[in-house]
Short mmCIF file of C-alpha atoms in Angstrom, two decimals:
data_model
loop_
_atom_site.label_atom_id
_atom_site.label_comp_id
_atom_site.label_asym_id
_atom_site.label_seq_id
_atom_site.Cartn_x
_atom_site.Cartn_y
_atom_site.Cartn_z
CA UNK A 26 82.19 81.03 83.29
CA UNK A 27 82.58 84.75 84.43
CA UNK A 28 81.29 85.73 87.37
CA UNK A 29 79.50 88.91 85.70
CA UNK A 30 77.75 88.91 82.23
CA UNK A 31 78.23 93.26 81.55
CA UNK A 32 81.50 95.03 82.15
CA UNK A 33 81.09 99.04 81.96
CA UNK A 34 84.12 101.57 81.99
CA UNK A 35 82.78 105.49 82.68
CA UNK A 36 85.07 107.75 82.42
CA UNK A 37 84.56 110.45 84.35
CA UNK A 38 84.96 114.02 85.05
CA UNK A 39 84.62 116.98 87.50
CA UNK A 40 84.36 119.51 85.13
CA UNK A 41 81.90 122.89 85.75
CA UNK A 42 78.42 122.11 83.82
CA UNK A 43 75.36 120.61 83.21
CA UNK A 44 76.90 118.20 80.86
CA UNK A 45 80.62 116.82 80.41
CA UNK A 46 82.60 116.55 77.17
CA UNK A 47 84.88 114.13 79.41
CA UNK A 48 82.45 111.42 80.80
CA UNK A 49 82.30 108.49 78.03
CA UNK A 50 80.33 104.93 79.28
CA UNK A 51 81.44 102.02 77.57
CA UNK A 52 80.33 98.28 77.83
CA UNK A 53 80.76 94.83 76.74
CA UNK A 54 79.42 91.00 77.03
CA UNK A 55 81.26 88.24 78.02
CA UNK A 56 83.09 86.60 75.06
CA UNK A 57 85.28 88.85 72.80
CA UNK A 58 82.35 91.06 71.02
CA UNK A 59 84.08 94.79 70.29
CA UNK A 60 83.24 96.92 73.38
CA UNK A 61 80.48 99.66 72.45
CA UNK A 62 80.00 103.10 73.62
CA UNK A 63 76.75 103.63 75.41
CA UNK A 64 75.21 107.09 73.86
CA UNK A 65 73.95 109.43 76.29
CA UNK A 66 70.61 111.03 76.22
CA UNK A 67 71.48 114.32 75.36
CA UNK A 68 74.66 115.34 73.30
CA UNK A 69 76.85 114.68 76.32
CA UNK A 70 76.15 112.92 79.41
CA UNK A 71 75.61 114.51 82.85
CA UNK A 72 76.59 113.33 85.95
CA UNK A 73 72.88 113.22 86.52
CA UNK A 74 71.76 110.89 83.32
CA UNK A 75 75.03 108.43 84.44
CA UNK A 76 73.12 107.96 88.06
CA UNK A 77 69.94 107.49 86.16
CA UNK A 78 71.41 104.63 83.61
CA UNK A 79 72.86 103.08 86.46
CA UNK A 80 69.31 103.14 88.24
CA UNK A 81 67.28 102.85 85.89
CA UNK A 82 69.15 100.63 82.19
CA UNK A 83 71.93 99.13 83.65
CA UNK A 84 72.33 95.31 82.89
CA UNK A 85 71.94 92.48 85.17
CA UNK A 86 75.22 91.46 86.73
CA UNK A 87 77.40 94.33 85.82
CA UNK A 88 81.04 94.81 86.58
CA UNK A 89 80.87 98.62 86.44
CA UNK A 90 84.70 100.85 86.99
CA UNK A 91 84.84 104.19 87.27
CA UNK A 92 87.79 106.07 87.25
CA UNK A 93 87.83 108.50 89.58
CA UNK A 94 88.96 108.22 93.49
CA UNK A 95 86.08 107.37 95.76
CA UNK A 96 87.65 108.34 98.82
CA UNK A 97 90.21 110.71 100.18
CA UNK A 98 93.64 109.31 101.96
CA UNK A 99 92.66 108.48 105.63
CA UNK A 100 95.26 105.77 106.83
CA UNK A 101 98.97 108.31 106.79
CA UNK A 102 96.96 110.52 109.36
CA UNK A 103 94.37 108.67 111.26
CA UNK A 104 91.90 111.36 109.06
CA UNK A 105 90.63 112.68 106.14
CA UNK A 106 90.80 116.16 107.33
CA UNK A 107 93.24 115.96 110.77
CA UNK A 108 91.94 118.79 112.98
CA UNK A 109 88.23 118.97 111.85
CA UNK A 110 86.01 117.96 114.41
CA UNK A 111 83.66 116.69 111.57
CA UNK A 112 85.68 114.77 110.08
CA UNK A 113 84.07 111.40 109.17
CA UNK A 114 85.30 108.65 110.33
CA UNK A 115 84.59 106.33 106.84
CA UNK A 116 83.96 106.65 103.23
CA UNK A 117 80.41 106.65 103.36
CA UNK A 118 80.27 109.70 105.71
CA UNK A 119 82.13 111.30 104.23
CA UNK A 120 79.76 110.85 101.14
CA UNK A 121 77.06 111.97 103.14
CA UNK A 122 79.32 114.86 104.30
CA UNK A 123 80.31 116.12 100.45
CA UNK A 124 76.85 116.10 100.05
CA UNK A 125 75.55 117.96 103.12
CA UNK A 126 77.63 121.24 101.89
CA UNK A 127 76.93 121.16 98.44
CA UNK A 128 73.16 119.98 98.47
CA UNK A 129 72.05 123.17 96.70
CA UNK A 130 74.89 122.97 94.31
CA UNK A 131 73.52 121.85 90.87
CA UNK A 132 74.84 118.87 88.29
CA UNK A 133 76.61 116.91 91.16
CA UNK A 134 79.48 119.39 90.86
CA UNK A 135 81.56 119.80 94.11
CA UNK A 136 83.07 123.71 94.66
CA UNK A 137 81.08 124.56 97.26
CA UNK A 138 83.02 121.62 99.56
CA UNK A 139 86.48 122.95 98.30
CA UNK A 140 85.37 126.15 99.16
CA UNK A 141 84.56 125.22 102.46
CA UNK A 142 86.50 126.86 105.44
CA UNK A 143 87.36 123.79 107.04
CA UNK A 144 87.66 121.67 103.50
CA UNK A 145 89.88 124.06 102.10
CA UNK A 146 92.90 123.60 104.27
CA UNK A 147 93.49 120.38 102.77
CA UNK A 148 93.18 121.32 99.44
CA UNK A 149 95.78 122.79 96.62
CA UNK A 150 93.57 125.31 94.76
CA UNK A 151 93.71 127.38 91.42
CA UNK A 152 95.76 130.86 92.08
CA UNK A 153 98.46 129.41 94.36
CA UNK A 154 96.02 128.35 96.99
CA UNK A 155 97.46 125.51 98.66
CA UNK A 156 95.61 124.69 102.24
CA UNK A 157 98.36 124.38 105.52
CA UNK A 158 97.07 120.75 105.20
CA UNK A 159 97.74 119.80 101.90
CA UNK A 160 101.02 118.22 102.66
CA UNK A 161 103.07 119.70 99.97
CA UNK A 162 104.35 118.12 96.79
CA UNK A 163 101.45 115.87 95.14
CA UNK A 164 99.83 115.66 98.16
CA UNK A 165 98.65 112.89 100.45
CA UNK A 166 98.38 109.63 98.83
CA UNK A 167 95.68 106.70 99.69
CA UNK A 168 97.02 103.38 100.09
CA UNK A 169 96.04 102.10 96.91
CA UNK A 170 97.64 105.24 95.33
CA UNK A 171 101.22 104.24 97.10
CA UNK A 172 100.80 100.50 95.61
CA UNK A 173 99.44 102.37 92.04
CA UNK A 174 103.46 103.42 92.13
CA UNK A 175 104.93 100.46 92.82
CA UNK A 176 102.79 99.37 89.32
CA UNK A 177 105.18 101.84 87.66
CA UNK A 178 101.86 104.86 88.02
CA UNK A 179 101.84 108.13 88.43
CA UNK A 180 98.96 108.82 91.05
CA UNK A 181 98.26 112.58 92.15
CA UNK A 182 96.73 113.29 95.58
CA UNK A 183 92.49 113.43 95.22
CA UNK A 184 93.69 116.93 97.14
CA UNK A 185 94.87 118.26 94.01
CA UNK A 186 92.75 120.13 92.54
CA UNK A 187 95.67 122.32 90.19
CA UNK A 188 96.67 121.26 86.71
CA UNK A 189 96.00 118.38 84.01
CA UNK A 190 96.65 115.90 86.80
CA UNK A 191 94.29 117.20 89.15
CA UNK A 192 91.83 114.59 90.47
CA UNK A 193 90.25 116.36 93.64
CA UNK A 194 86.89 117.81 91.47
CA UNK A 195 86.54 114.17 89.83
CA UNK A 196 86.71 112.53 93.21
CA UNK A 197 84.43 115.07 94.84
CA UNK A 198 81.31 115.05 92.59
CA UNK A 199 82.28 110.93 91.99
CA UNK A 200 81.35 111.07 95.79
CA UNK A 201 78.17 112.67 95.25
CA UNK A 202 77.04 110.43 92.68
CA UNK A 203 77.78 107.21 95.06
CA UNK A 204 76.01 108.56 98.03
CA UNK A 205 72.88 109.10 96.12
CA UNK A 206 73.20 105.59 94.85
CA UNK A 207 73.08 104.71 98.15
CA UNK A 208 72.47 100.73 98.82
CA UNK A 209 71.10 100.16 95.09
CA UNK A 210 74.59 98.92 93.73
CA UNK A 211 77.16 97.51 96.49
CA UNK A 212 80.38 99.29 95.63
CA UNK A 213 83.75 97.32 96.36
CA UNK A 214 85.63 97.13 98.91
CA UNK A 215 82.86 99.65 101.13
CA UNK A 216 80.73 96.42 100.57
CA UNK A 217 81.82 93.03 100.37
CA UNK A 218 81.68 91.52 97.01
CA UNK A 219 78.21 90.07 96.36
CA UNK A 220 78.12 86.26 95.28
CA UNK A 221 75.72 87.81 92.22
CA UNK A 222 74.43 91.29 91.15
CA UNK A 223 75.73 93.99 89.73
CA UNK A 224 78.87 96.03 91.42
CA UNK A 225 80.72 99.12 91.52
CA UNK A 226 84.67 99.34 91.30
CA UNK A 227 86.99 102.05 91.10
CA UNK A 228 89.74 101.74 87.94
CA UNK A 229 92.69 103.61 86.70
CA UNK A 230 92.48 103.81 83.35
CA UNK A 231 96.11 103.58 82.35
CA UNK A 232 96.19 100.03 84.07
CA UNK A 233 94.28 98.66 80.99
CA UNK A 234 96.37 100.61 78.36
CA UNK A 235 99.59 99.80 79.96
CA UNK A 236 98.50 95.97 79.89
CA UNK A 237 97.64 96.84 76.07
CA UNK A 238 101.34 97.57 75.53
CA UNK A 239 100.57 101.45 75.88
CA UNK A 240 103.68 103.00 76.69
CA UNK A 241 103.27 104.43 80.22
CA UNK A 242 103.06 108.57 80.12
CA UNK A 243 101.71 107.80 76.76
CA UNK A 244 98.45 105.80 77.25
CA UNK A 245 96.21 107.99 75.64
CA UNK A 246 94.67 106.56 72.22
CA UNK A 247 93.34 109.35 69.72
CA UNK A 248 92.54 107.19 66.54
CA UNK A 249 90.52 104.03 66.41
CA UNK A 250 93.62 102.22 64.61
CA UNK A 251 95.60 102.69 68.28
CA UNK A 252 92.28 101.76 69.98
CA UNK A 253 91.74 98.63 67.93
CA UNK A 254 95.80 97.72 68.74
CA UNK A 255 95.14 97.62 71.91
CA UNK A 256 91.99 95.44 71.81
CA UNK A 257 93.82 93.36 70.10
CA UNK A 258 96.54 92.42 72.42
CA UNK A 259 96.96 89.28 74.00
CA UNK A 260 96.18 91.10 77.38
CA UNK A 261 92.31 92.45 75.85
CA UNK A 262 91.89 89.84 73.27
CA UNK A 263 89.04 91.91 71.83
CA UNK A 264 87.04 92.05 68.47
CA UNK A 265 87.88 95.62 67.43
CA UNK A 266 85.72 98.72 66.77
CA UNK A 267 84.41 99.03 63.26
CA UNK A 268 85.17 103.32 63.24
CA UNK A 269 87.85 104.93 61.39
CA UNK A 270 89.57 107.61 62.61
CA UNK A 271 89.57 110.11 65.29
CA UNK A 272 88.33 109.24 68.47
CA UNK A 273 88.59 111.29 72.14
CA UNK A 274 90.72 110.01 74.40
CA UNK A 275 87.94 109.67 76.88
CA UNK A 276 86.05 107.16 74.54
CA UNK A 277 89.02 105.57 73.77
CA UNK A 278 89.70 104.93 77.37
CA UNK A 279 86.66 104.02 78.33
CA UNK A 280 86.08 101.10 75.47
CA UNK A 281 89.61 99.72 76.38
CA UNK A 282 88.70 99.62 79.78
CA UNK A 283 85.35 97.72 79.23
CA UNK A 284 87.03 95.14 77.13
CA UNK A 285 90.04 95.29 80.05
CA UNK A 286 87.74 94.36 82.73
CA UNK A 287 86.12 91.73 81.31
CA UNK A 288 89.73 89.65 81.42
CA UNK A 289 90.44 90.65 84.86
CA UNK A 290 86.78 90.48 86.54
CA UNK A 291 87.46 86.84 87.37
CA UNK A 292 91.62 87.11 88.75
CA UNK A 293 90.89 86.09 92.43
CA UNK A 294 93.97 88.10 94.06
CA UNK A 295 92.43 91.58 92.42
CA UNK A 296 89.67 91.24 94.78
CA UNK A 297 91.91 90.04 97.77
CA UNK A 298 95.27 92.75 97.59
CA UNK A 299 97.70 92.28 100.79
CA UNK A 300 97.41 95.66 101.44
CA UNK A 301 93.57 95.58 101.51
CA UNK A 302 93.07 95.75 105.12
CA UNK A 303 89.27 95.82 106.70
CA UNK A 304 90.26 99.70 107.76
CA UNK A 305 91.39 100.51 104.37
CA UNK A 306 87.69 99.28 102.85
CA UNK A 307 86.31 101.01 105.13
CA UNK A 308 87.99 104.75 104.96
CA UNK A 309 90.17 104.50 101.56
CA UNK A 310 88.94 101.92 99.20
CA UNK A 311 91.36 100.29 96.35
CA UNK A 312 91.46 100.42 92.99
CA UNK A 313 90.57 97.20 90.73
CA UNK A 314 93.55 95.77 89.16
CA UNK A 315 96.08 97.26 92.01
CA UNK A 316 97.90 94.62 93.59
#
């Protein structure tokens, strides 16, 4: 019997706009029913109407990833921003701190933090703007980001905001989203896990298509007949999707991951990783599925 009865994958994005091409919300039962998309209210879903389904329609006892970094890498320098006197000293300050400087900033979105005086040291920006602090090559690295490599990933610092890698803007407005959830959904490791209830994990994505037998550097699935492979796979063991042909990559990802979590929600040393020290919950987080 699985602990949770929902598992939701939200892919998400960062992207400049009322709505977002890239965010995709996907969900499954327990069992091996075909993972559905969830369709948003409006031809794409904001950042806005994913805090209100979460609020407002989300199922009882929900496993819900998203993939994006809820935190920035604390643990290599003591900090999150080394030199700052406001500098929080945890995740959920520094939440409340994203939100603070971008409060008037519409749709969630995040620039005003990156364009912050203090902020922007640590950043690598568009037009060859790399902060003093950035640290130079991808950037600093959370914990769970160093162990992501060992898993034969290919992390980028949530500093990065340059380039098709870039996961800094993603991060950032991900962080705005969770502090205005506040206390209504616990989200993992921050909070304990809850013996019942619905909770919030972050994912990576390419953890459930490399377990699919995705070739890493090459998880992305553009037609339903790749999609429906992978569901397939002894890994997902997953009715498939009844759609022919094209899909997005960020449905794709999101429906794999649905049907990904609900074989993994249950795998006792995903919650308890040796590297997952009470500090680390506290500042950095983990990713589900990192060990």
């Amino acid at each position: 019997m699985n602990r949770f009865a929902h598992f939701v994958a939200i892919d998400w994005s960062g992207a400049v706009g009322a709505t977002q091409r890239g965010i995709a919300v996907a969900i499954c039962a327990e069992g091996d029913a075909a993972p559905q998309l969830v369709p948003p209210p409006e031809r794409y879903w904001s950042r806005g109407a994913v805090l209100d389904w979460l609020t407002l329609t989300l199922p009882d006892d929900s496993l819900v990833g998203f993939d994006l970094g809820p935190a920035l890498p604390f643990a290599d320098r003591g900090s999150y921003f080394p030199g700052w006197n406001a500098s929080p000293n945890d995740a959920r300050a520094l939440w409340a701190l994203v939100e603070q400087v971008c409060a008037d900033e519409p749709h969630l979105a995040a620039s005003c933090f990156v364009d912050h005086h203090d902020a922007a040291l640590h950043f690598r920006r568009h037009g060859g703007r790399e902060g003093a602090a950035f640290g130079g090559g991808r950037g600093r690295l959370r914990v769970t980001e160093v162990a992501q490599q060992a898993q034969g990933l290919n992390p980028y610092s949530n500093f990065n905001l340059v380039g098709a890698a870039q996961v800094g803007k993603s991060s950032l407005t991900g962080m705005r989203l969770l502090h205005r959830l506040g206390d209504r959904l616990p989200v993992w490791p921050f909070d304990p896990l809850p013996a019942s209830g619905s909770v919030v994990v972050e994912i990576y994505t390419s953890l459930a298509a490399i377990a699919a037998g995705r070739a890493r550097g090459r998880s992305q699935m553009r037609t339903v007949d790749a999609l429906n492979a992978a569901l397939a796979t002894p890994a997902i063991t997953s009715a498939t999707v009844a759609e022919f042909g094209a899909i997005d990559d960020h449905a794709s990802d999101a429906l794999l991951t649905a049907a990904w979590l609900r074989r993994r929600a249950d795998l006792a040393d995903l919650w308890t990783p040796p590297a997952l020290t009470p500090m680390i919950a506290r500042t950095e987080g983990w990713t589900f599925g990192v060990v």
